PDB file of C-alpha atoms in Angstrom:
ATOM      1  CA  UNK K   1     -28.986  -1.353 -16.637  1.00 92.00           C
ATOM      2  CA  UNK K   2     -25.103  -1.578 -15.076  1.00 96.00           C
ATOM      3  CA  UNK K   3     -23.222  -0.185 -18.021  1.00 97.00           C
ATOM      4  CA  UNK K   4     -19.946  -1.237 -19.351  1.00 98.00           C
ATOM      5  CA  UNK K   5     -16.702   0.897 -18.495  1.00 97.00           C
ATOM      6  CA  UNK K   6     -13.286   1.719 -19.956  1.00 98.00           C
ATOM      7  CA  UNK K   7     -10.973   4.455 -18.986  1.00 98.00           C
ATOM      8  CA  UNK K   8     -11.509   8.417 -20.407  1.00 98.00           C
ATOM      9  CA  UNK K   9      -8.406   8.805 -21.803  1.00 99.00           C
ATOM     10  CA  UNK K  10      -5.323   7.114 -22.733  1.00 99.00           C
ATOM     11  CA  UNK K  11      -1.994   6.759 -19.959  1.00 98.00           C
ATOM     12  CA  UNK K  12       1.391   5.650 -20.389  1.00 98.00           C
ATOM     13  CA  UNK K  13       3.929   4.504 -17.912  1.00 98.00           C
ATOM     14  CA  UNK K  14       7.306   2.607 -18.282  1.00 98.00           C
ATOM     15  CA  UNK K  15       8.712  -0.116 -15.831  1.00 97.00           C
ATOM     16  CA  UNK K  16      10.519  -3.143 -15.546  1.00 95.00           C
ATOM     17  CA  UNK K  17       9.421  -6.975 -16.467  1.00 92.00           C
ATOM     18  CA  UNK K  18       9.437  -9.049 -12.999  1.00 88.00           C
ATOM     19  CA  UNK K  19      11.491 -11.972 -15.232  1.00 80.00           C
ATOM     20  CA  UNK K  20      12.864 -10.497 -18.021  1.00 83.00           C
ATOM     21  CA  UNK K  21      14.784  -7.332 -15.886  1.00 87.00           C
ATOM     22  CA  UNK K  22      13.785  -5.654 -19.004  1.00 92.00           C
ATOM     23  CA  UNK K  23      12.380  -1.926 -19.299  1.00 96.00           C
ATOM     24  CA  UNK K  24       8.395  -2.220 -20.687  1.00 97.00           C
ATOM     25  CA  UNK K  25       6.589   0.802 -22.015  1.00 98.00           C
ATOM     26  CA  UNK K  26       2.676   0.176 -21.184  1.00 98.00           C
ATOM     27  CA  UNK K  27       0.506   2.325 -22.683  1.00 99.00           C
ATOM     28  CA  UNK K  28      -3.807   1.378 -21.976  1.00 99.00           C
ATOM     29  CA  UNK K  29      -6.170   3.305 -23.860  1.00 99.00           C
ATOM     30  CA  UNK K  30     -10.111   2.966 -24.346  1.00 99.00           C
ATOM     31  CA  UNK K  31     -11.500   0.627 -26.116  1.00 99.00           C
ATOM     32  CA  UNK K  32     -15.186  -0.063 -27.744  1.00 99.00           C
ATOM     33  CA  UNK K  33     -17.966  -1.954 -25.876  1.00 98.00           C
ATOM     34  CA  UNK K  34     -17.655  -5.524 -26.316  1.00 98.00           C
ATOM     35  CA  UNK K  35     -13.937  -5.727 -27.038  1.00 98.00           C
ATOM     36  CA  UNK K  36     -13.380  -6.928 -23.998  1.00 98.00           C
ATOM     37  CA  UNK K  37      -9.556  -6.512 -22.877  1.00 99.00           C
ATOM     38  CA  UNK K  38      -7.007  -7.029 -25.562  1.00 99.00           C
ATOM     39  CA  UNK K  39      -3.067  -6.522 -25.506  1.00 99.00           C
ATOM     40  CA  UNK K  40      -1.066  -5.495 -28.354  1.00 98.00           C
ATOM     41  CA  UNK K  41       2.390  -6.153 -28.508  1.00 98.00           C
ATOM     42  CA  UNK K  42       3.392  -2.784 -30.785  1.00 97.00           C
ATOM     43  CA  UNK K  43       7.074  -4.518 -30.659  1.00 96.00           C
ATOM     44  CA  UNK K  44       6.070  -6.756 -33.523  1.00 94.00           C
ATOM     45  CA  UNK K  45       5.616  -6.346 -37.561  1.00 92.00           C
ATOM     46  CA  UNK K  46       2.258  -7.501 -36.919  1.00 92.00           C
ATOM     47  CA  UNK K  47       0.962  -5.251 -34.339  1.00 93.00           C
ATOM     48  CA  UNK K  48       0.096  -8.681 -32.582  1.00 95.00           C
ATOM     49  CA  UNK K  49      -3.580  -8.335 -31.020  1.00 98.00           C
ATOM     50  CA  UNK K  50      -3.936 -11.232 -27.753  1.00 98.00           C
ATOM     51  CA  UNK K  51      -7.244 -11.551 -26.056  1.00 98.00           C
ATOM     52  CA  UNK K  52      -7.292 -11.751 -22.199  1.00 99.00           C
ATOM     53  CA  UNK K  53      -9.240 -14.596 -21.892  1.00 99.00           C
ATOM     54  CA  UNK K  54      -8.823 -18.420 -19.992  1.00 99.00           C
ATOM     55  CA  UNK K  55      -8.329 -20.120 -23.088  1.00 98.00           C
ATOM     56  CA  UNK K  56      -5.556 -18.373 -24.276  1.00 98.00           C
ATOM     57  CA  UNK K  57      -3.641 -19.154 -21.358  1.00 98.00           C
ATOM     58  CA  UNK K  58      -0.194 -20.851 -22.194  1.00 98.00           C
ATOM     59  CA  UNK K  59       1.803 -21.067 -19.053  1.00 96.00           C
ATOM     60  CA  UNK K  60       1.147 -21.012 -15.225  1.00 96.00           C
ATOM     61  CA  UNK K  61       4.456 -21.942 -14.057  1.00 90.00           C
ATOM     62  CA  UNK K  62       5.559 -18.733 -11.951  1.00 88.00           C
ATOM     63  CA  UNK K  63       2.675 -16.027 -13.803  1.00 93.00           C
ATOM     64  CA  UNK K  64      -0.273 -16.332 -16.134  1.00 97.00           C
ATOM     65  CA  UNK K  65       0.759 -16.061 -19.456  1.00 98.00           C
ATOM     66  CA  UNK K  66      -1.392 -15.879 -22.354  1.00 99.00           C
ATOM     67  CA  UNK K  67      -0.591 -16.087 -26.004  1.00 98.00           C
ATOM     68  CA  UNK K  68      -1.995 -16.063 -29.969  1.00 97.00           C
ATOM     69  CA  UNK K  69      -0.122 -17.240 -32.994  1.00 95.00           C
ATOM     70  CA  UNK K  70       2.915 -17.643 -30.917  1.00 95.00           C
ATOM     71  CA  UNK K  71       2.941 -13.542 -29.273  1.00 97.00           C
ATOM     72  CA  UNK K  72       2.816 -14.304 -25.636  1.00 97.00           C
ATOM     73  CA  UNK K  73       1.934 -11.858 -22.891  1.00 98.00           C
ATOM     74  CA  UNK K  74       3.757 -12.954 -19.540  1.00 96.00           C
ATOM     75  CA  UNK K  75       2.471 -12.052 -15.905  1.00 97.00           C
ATOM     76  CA  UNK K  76      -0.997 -10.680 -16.943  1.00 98.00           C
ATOM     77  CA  UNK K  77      -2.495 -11.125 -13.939  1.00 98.00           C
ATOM     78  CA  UNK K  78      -1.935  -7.853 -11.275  1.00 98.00           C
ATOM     79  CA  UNK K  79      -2.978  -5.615 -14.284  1.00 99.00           C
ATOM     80  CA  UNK K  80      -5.934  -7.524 -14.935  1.00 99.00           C
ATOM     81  CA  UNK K  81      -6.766  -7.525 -10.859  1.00 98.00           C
ATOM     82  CA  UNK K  82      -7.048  -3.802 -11.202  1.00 98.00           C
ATOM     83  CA  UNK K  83      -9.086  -3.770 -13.781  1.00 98.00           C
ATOM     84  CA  UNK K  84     -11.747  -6.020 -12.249  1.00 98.00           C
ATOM     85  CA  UNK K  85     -11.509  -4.257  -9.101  1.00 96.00           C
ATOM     86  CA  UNK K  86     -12.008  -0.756 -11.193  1.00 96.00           C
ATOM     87  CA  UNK K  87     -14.960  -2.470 -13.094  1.00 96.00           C
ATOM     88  CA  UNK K  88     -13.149  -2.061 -16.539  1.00 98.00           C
ATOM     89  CA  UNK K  89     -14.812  -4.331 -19.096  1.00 98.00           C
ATOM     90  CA  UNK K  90     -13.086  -2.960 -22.392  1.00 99.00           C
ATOM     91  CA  UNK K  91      -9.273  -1.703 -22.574  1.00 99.00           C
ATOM     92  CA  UNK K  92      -6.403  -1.684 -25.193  1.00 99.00           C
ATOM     93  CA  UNK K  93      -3.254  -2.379 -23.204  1.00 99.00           C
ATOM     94  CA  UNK K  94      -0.421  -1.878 -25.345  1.00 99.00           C
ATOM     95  CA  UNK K  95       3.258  -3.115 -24.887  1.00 98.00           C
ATOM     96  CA  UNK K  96       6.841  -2.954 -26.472  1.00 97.00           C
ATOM     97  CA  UNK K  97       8.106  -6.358 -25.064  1.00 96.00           C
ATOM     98  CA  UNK K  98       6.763  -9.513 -23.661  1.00 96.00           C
ATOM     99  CA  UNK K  99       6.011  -9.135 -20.248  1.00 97.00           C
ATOM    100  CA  UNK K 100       3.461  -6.906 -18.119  1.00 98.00           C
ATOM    101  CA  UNK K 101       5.510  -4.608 -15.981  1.00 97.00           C
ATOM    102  CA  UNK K 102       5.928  -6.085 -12.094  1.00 96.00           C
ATOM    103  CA  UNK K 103       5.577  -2.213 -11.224  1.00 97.00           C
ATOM    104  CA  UNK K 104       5.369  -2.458  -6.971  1.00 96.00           C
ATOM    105  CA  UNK K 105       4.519  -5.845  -7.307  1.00 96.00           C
ATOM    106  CA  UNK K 106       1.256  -5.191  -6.152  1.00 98.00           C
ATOM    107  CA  UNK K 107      -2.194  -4.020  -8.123  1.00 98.00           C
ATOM    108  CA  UNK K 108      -1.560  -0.255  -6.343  1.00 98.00           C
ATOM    109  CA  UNK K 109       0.205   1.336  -9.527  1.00 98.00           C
ATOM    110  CA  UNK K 110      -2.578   0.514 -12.228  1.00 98.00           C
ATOM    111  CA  UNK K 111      -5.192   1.198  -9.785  1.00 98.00           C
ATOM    112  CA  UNK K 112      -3.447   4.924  -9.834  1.00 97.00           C
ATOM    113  CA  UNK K 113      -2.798   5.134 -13.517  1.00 98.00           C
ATOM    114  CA  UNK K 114      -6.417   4.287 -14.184  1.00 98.00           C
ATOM    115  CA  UNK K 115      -7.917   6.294 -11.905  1.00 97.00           C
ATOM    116  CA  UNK K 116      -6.522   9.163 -12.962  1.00 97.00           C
ATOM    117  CA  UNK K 117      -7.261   8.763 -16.763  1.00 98.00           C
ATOM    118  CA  UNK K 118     -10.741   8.691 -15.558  1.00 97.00           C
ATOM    119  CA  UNK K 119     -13.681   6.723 -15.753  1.00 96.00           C
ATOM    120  CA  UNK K 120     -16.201   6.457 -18.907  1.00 97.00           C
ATOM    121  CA  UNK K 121     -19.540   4.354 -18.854  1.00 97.00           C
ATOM    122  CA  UNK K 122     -20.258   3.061 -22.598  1.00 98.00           C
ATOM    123  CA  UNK K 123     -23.771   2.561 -23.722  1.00 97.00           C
ATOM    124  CA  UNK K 124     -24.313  -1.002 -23.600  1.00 98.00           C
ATOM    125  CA  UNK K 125     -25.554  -3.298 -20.736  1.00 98.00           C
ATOM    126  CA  UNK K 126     -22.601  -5.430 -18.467  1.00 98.00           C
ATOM    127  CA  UNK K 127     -22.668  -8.562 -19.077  1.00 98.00           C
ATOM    128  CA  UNK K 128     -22.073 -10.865 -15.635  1.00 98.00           C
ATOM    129  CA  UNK K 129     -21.252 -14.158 -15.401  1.00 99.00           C
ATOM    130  CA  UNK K 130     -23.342 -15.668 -13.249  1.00 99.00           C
ATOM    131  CA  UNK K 131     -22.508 -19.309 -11.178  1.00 99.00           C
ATOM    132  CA  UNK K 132     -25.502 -21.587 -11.269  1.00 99.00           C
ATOM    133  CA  UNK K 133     -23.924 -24.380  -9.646  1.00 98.00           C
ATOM    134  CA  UNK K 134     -20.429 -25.398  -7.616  1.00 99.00           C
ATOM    135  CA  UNK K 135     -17.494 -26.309 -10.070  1.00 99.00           C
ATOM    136  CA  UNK K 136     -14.339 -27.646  -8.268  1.00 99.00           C
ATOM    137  CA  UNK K 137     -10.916 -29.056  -9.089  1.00 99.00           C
ATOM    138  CA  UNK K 138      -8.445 -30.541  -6.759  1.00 98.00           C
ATOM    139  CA  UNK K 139      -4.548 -31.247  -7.452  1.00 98.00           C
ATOM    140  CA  UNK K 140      -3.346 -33.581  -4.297  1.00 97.00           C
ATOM    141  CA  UNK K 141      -4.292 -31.185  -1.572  1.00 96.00           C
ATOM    142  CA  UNK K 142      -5.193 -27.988  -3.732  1.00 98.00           C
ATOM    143  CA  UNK K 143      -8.167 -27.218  -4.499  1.00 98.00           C
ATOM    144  CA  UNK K 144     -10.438 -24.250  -6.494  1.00 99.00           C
ATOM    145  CA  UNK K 145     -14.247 -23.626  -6.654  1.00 99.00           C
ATOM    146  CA  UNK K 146     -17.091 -21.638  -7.561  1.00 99.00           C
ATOM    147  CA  UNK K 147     -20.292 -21.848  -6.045  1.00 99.00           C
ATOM    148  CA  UNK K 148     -23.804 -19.945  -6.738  1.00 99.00           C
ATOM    149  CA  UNK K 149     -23.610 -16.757  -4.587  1.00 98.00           C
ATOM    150  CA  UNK K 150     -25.272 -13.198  -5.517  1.00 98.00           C
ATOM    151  CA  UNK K 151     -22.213 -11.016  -4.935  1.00 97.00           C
ATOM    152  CA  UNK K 152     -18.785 -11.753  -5.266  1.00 98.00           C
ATOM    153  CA  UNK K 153     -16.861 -13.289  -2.440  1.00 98.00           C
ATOM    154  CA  UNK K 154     -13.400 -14.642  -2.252  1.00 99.00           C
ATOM    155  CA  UNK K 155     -11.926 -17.178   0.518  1.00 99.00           C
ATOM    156  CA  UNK K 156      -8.678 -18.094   0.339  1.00 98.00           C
ATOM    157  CA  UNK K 157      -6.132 -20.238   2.510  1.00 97.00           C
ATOM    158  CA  UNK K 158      -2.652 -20.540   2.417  1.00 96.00           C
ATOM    159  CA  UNK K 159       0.070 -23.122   3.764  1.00 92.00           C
ATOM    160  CA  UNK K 160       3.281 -22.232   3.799  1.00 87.00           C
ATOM    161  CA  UNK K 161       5.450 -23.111   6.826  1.00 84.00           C
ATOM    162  CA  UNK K 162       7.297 -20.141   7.806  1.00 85.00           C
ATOM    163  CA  UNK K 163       7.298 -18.352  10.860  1.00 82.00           C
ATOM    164  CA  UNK K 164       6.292 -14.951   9.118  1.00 84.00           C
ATOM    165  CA  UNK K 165       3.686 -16.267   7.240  1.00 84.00           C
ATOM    166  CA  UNK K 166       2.234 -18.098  10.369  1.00 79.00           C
ATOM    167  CA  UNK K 167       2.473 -14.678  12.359  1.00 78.00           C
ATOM    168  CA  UNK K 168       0.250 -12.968   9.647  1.00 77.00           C
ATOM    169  CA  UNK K 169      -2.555 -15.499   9.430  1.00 79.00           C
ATOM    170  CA  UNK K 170      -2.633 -17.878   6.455  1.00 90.00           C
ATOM    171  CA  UNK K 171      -6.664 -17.653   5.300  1.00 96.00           C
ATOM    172  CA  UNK K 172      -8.699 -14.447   4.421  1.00 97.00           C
ATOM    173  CA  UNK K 173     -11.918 -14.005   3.257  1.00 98.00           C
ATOM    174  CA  UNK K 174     -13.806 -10.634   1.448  1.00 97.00           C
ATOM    175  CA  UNK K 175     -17.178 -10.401   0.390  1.00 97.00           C
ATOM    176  CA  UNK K 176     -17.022  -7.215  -1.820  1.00 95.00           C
ATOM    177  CA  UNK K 177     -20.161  -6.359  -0.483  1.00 93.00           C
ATOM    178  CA  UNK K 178     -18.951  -5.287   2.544  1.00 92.00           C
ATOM    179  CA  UNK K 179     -14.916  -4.358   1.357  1.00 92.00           C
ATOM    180  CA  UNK K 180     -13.528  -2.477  -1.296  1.00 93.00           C
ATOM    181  CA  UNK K 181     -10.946  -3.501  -3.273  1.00 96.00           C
ATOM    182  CA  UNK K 182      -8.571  -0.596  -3.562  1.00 94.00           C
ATOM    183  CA  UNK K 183      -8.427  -0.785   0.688  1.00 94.00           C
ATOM    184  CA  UNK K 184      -8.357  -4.161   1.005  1.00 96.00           C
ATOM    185  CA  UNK K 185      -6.523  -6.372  -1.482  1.00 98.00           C
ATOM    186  CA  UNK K 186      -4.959  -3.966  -4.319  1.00 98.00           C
ATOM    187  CA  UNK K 187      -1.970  -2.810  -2.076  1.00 98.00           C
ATOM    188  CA  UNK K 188      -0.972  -6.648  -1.236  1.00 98.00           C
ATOM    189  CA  UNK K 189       2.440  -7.286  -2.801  1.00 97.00           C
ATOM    190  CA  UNK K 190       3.936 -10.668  -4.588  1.00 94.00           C
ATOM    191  CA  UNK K 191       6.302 -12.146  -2.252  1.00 92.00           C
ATOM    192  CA  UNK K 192       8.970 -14.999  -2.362  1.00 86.00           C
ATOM    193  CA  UNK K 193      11.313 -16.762  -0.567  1.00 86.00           C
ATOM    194  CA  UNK K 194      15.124 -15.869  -0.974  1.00 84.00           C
ATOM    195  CA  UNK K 195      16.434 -19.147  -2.029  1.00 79.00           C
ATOM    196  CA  UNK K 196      13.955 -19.298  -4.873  1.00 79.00           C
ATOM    197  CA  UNK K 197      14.627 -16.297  -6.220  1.00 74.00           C
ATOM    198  CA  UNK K 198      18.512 -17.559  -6.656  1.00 73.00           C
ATOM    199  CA  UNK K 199      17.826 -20.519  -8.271  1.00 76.00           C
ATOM    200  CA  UNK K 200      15.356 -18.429 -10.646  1.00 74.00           C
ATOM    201  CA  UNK K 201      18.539 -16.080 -11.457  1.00 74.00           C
ATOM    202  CA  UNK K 202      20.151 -18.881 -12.178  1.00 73.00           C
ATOM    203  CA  UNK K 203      17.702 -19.943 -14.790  1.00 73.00           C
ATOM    204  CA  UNK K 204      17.693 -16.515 -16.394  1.00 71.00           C
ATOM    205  CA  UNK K 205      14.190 -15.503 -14.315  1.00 70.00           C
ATOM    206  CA  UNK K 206      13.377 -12.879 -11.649  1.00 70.00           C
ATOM    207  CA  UNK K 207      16.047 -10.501 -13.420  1.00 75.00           C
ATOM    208  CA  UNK K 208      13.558  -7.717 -12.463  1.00 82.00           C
ATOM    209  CA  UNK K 209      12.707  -8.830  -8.758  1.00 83.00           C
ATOM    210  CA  UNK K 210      13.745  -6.720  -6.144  1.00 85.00           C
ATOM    211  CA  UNK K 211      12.834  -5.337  -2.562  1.00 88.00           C
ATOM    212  CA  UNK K 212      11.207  -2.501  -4.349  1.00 90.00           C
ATOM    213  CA  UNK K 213       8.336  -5.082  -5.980  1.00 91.00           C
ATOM    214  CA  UNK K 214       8.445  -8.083  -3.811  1.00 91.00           C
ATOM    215  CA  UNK K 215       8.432  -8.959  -0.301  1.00 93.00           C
ATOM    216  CA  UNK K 216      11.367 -11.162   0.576  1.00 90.00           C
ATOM    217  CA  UNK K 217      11.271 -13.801   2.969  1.00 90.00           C
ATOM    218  CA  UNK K 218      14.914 -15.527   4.033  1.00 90.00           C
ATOM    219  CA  UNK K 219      14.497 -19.054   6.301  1.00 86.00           C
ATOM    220  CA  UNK K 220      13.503 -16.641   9.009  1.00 87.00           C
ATOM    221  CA  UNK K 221      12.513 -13.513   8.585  1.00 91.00           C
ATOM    222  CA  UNK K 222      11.621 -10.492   6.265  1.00 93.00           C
ATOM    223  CA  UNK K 223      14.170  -8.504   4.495  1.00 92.00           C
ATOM    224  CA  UNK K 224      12.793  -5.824   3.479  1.00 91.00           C
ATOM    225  CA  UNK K 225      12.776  -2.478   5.472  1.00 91.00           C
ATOM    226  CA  UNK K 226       9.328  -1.843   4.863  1.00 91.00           C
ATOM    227  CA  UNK K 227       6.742  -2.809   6.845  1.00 93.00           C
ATOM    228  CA  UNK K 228       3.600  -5.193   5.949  1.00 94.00           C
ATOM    229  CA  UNK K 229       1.029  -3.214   4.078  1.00 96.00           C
ATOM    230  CA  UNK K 230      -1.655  -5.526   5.739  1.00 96.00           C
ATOM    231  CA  UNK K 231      -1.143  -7.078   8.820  1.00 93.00           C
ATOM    232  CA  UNK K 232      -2.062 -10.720   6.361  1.00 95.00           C
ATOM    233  CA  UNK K 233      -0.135  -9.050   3.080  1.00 96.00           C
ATOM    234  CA  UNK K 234       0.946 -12.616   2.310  1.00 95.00           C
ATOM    235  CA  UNK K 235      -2.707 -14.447   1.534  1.00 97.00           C
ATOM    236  CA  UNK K 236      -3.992 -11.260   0.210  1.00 98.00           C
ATOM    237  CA  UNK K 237      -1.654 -10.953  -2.511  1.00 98.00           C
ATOM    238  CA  UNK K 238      -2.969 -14.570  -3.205  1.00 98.00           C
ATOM    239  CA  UNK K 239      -6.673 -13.085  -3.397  1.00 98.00           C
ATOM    240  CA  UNK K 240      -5.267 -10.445  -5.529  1.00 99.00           C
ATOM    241  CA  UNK K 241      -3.702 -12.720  -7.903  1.00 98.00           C
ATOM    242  CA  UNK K 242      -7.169 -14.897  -8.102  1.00 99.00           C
ATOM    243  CA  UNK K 243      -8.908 -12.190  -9.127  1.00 99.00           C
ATOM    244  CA  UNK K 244      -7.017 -11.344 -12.074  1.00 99.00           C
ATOM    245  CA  UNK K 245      -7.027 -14.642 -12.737  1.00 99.00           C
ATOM    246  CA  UNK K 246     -10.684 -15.362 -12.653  1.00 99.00           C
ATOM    247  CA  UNK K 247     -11.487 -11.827 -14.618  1.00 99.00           C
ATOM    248  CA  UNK K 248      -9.969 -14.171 -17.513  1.00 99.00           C
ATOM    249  CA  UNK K 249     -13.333 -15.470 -18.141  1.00 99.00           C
ATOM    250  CA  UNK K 250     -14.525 -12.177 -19.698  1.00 98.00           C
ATOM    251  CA  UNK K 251     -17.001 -11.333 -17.184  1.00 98.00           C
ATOM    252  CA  UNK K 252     -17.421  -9.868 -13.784  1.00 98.00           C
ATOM    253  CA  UNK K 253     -18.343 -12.983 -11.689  1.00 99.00           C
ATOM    254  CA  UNK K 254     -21.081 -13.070  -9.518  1.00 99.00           C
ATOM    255  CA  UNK K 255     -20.374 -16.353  -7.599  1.00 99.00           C
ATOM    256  CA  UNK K 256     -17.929 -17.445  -4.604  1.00 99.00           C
ATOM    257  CA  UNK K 257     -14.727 -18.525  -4.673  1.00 99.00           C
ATOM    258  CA  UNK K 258     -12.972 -20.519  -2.590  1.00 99.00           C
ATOM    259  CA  UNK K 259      -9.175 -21.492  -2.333  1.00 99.00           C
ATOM    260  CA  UNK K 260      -6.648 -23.826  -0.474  1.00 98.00           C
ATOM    261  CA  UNK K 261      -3.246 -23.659  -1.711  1.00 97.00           C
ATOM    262  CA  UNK K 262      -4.145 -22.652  -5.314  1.00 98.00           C
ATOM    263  CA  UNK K 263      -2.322 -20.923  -8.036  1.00 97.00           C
ATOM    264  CA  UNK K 264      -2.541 -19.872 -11.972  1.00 98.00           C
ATOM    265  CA  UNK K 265      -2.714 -23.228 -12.664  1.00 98.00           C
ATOM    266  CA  UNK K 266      -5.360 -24.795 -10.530  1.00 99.00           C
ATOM    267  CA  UNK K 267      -7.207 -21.017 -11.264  1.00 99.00           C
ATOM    268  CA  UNK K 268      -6.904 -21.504 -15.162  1.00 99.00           C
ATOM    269  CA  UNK K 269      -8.343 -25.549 -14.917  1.00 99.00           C
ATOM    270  CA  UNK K 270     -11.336 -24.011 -12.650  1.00 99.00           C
ATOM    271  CA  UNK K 271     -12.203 -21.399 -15.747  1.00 99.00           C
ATOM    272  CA  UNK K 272     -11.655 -23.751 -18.296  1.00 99.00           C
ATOM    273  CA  UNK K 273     -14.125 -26.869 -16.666  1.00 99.00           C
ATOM    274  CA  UNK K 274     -16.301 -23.923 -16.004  1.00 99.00           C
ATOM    275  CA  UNK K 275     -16.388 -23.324 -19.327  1.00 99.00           C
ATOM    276  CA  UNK K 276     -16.747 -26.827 -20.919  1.00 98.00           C
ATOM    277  CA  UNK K 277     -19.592 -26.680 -18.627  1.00 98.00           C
ATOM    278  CA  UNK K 278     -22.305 -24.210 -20.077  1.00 98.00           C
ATOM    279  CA  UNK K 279     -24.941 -25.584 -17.732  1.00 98.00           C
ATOM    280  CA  UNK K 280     -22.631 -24.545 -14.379  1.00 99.00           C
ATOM    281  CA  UNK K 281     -22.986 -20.080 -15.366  1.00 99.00           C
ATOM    282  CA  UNK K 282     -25.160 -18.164 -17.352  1.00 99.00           C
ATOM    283  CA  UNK K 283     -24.136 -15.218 -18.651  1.00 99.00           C
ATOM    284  CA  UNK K 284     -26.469 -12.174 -16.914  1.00 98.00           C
ATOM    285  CA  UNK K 285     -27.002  -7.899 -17.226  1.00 98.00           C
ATOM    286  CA  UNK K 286     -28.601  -6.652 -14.257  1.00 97.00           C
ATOM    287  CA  UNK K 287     -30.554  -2.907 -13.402  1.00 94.00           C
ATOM    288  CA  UNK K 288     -28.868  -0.869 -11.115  1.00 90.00           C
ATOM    289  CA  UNK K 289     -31.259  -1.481  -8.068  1.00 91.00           C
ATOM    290  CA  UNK K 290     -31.360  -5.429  -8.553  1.00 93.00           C
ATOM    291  CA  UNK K 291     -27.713  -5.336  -9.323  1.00 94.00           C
ATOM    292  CA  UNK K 292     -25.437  -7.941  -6.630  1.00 95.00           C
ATOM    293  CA  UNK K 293     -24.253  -5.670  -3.635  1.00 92.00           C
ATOM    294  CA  UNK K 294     -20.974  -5.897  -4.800  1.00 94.00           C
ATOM    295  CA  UNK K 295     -21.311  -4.260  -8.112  1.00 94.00           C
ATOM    296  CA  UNK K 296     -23.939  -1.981  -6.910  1.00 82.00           C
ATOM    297  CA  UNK K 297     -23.002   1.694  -5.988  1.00 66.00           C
ATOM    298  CA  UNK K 298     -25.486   1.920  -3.171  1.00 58.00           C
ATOM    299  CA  UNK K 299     -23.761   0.168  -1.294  1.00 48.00           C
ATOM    300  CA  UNK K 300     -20.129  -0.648  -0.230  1.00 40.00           C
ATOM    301  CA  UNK K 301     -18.623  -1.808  -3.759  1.00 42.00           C
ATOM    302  CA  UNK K 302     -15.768  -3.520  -5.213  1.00 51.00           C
ATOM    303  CA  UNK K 303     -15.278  -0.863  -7.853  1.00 48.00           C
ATOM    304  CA  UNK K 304     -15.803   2.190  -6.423  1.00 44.00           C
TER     305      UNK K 304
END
C-alpha cells in the first residue's frame, strides 16, 4: 500500500507575515500517522492546537485563514501547497504569532526546508479522497469543480485585464501525471497590483509585502527587476494557491479540478458542499502498482 509521510526531522526558519510586517518563527516537526496537519500557535498560554482542515476555515478575504476557539492561523495556504506537492500527510507546524510567513511569496522556500529535513514513510496506508461525481459552485461568473478523474489534474483560468497578464497567457492546465510540482507550479509567486497594495497599507494590511515576495504590477507594467519565473507565473500562482487550498480536505485528491476566476472563497464553498455531500467522494488507500499516475513513483509524480 502508498504509505503515509511526514518529514525526518524537525526545521526551523524565521520570516516575515505578508499582512502583519511582523517577524514569525516557524518551526514543522513530525508528527504521528493520522494526525493529519495541525498548527500550534506556541505564542499562547494554551499552546493553541488548529487543525488544517475546510471547516475550520474563518476568512477568505485576501488568504485562507483558519481558526479554533478563537486562535486563528492567517495565509495557510502556500505552506500547505508544499506539503501536498511533497506528499506530507502528517506535520506539526508550529508558530509564535498569527500568520504563516509570506517567505518568497511562492511555495519554493518550504519545498527547500522540507526537503532537506528529509523524508519518512509511516506505517499506515494513505488515505485518498477519491471524486465519484462532479461538484460545482458558481459566484456570478466564478466558478469551482471537481469531477471523477484517476489522477490529479488542475485547470485553471484567469481574467484580469492587464496588458502583462494578457502577454503571459491567462489559463493553465497540469495533470500531475505528466508534471511535477516542484518544476512546474511551486516557484510561481503571489502577485498584486500597486494600487491595491496602498489602499491595503492604508488599512493596516500588506505591512510585509514587498518586491522580494510579490510580483508587482503598476497600470502598465511590472516593477520588479526580476524576471518571470514562468513565462505564465501569474495563473500558476493561482494553481498553486488551489492546491493548498483543496489539501484542506485532509486527503490527497484524486479527481479534477477546474477553475475560472476562483479564489479561497469559492475554493473553501467547493470543499465544504463536497463535504455535505458524502455520496460525491469516497475516501480510498491504493497499492503501489494500482496507485493514480500522479501519486505513483513509476511514473512522472507530483511528489517526487
Amino acid at each position: 500500500m502508498m504509505k503515509q509521510r511526514t518529514i525526518a526531522t524537525p526545521i526551523k526558519t524565521v520570516g516575515i507575515g505578508l499582512h502583519s510586517g511582523r517577524k514569525v518563527t516557524l518551526s514543522i516537526k513530525p508528527a504521528p500517522v493520522n494526525s493529519g496537519i495541525l498548527f500550534v500557535r506556541v505564542d499562547t498560554p494554551e499552546q493553541s492546537v488548529v487543525p488544517a482542515t475546510a471547516l475550520a476555515v474563518c476568512d477568505t478575504r485576501l488568504a485562507s485563514v483558519i481558526q479554533k476557539d478563537g486562535v486563528r492561523i492567517s495565509t495557510v495556504e502556500h505552506l500547505l501547497s508544499a506539503c501536498a506537492g511533497l506528499g506530507l500527510d502528517n506535520l506539526l507546524i508550529e508558530l509564535d504569532g498569527e500568520e504563516v510567513p509570506i517567505m518568497d511569496g511562492s511555495a519554493a522556500s518550504f519545498l527547500f526546508l522540507m526537503e532537506s529535513a528529509g523524508i519518512a514513510e509511516q506505517d499506515a496506508a494513505r488515505q485518498f479522497l477519491v471524486i465519484k461525481k462532479p461538484i460545482e459552485v458558481r459566484e456570478g461568473d466564478k466558478l469551482a469543480r471537481l469531477e471523477p478523474f484517476f489522477g490529479y489534474k488542475l485547470d485553471f483560468t484567469i481574467d484580469f485585464k492587464h496588458p502583462a497578464v494578457d502577454k503571459t497567457g491567462q489559463r493553465f492546465v497540469v495533470d500531475f501525471a505528466e508534471h511535477a510540482y516542484r518544476s512546474e507550479i511551486g516557484r510561481a509567486r503571489t502577485f498584486g497590483f500597486a494600487h491595491e497594495v496602498e489602499a491595503l497599507r492604508e488599512m493596516g494590511l500588506a505591512r510585509g509585502g514587498s518586491l522580494d515576495n510579490a510580483i508587482v504590477l503598476d497600470e502598465h507594467r511590472i516593477l520588479n527587476n526580476e524576471e518571470l519565473r514562468y513565462e505564465d507565473e501569474f495563473v500558476r500562482h493561482k494553481i498553486l494557491d488551489a492546491i493548498g487550498d483543496l489539501y484542506l480536505v485532509g486527503h490527497p485528491i484524486v479527481g479534477s479540478y477546474v477553475a475560472e476566476k476562483s479564489g479561497h472563497a469559492l475554493n473553501n464553498a467547493l470543499l465544504r458542499k463536497l463535504l455535505d455531500d458524502p455520496s460525491s467522494y469516497e475516501i480510498s488507500s491504493f497499492p503501489e502498482n494500482k496507485a493514480p499516475a500522479a501519486y505513483s513513483k513509476e511514473s512522472q509524480p507530483l511528489f517526487f
